PDB file of C-alpha atoms in Angstrom:
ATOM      1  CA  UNK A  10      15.417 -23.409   5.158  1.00  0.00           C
ATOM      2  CA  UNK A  11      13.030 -24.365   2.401  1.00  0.00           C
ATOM      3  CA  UNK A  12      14.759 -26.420  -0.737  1.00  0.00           C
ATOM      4  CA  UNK A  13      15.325 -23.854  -3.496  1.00  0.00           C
ATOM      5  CA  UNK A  14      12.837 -24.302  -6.899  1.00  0.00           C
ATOM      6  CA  UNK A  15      13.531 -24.575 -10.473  1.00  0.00           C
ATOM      7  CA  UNK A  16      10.888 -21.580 -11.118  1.00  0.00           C
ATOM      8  CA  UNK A  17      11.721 -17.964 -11.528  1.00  0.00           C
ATOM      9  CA  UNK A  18      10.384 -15.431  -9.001  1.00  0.00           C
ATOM     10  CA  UNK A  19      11.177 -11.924  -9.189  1.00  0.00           C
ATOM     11  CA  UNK A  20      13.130  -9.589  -6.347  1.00  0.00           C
ATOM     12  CA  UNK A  21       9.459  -8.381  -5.568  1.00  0.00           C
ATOM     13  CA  UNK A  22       7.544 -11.762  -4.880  1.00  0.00           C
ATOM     14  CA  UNK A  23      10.374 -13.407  -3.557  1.00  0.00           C
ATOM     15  CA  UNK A  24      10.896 -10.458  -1.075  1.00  0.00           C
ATOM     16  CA  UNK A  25       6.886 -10.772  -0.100  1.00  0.00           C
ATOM     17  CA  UNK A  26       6.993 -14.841   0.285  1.00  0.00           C
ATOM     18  CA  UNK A  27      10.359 -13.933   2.931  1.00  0.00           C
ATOM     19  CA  UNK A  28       8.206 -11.138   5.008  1.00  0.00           C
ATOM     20  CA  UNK A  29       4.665 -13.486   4.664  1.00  0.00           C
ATOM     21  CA  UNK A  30       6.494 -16.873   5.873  1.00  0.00           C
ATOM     22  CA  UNK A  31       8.303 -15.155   8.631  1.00  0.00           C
ATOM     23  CA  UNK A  32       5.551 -12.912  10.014  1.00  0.00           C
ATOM     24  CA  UNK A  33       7.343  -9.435   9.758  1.00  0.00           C
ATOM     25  CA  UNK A  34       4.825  -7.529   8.145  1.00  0.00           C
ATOM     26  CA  UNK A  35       3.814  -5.866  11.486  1.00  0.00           C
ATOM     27  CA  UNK A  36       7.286  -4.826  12.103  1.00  0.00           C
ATOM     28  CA  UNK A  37       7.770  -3.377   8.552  1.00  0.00           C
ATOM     29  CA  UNK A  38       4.305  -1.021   9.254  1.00  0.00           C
ATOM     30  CA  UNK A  39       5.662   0.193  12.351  1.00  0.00           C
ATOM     31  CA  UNK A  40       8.773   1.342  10.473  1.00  0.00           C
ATOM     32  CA  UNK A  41       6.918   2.675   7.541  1.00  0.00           C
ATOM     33  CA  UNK A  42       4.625   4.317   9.596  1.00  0.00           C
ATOM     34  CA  UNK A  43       7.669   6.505  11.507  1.00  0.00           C
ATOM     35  CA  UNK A  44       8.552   7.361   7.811  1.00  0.00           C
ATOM     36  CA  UNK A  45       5.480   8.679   6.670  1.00  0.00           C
ATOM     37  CA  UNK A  46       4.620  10.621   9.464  1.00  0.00           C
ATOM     38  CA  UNK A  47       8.272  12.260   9.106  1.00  0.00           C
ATOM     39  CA  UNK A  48       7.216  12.917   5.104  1.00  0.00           C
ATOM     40  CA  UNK A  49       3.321  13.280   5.723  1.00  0.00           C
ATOM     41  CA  UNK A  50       3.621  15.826   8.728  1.00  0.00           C
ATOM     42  CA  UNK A  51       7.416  17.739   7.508  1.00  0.00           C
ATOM     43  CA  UNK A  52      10.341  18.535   8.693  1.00  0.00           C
ATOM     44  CA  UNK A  53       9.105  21.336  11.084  1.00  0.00           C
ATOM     45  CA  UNK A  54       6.798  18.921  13.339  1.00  0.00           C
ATOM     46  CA  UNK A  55       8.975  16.548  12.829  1.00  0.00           C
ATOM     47  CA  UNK A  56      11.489  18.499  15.222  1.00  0.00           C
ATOM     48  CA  UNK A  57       9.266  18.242  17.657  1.00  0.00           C
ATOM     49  CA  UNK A  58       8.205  14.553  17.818  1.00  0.00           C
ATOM     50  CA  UNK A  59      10.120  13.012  20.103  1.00  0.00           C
ATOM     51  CA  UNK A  60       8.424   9.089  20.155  1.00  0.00           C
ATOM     52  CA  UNK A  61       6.260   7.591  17.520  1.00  0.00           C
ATOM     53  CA  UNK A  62       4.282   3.742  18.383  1.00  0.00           C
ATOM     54  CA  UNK A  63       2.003   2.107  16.176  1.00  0.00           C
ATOM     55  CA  UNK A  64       0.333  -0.390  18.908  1.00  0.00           C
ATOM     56  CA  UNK A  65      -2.356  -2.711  16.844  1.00  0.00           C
ATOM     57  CA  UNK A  66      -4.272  -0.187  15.224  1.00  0.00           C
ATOM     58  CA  UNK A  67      -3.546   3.041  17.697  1.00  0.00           C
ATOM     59  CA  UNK A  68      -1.022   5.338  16.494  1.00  0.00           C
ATOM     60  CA  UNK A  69       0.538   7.431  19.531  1.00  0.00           C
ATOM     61  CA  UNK A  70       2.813  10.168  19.164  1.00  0.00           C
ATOM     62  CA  UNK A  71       5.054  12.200  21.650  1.00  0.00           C
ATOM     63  CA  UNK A  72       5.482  15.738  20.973  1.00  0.00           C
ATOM     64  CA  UNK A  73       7.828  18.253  23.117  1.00  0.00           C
ATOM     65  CA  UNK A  74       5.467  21.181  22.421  1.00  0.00           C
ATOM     66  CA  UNK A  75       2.187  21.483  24.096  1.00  0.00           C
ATOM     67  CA  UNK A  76       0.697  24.505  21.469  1.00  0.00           C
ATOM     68  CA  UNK A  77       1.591  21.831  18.388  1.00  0.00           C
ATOM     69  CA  UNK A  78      -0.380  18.887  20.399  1.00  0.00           C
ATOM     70  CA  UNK A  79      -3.041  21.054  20.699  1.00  0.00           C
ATOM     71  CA  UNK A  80      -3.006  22.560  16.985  1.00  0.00           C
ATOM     72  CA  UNK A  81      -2.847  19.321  15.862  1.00  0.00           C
ATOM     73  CA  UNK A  82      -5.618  17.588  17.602  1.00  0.00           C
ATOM     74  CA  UNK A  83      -7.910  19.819  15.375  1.00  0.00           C
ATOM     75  CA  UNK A  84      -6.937  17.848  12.638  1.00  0.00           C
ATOM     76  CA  UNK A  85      -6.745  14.366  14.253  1.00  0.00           C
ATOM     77  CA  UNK A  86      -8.918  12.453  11.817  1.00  0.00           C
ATOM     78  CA  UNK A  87      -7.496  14.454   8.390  1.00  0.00           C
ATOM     79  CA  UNK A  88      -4.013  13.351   9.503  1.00  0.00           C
ATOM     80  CA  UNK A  89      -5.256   9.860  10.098  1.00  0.00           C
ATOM     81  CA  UNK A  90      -6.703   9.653   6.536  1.00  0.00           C
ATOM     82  CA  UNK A  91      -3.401  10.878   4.969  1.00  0.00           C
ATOM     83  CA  UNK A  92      -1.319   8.800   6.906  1.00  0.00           C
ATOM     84  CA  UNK A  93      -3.478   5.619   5.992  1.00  0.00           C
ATOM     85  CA  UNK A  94      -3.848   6.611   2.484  1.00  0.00           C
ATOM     86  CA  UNK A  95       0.144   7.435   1.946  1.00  0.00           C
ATOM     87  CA  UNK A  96       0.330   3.654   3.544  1.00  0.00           C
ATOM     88  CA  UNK A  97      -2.183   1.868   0.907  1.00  0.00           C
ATOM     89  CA  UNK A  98      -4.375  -0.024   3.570  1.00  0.00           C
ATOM     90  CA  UNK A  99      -6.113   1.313   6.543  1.00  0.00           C
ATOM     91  CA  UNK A 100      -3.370   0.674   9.079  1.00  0.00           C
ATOM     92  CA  UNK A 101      -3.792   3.650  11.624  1.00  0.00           C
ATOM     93  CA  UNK A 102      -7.711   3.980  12.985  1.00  0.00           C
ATOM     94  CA  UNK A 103      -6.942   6.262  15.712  1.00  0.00           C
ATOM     95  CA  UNK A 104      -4.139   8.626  16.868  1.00  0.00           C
ATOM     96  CA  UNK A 105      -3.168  10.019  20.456  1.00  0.00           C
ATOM     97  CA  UNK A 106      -1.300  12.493  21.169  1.00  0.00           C
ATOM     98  CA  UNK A 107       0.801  13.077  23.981  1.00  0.00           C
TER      99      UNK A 107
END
């Protein structure tokens, strides 16, 4: 554990200086990224995702219905650019469906 400073950091910084120094930023996008698609896609497709993995920069998601895989992979690169842009940063370049 680092000594502790006389200077004043905020909640914020010091809260980015804890993820940055311990590497846990990937973690924290693979969380956020479950939580987006849950707001992003709704509550209906939602019910039917079943498994959600961000692997590097692959999204893949698991769906129980066949007709709402296909429906969706339509729209593949639409719901890539709102998923990235409700992230900030170009996280997610492509997305499989299974």
């Amino acid at each position: 554990m680092s000594k502790r400073t006389n200077e004043h950091l905020s909640i914020a910084d010091a809260l980015k200086e804890f993820v940055d120094k311990n590497k846990l930023q990937k973690g924290l996008d693979k969380v956020q990224v479950r939580d987006v698609w849950n707001d992003q896609m709704g509550p209906a497709i939602a019910k039917y995702t079943t498994n959600i993995k961000l692997d590097r920069d692959t999204l893949y998601v698991q769906l129980s219905s066949s007709v709402l895989r296909e429906e969706l992979s339509y729209g593949k690169q639409r719901i890539i650019d709102n998923l990235n842009e409700t992230l900030g940063k170009e996280l997610i370049q492509k997305l499989i469906l299974r």
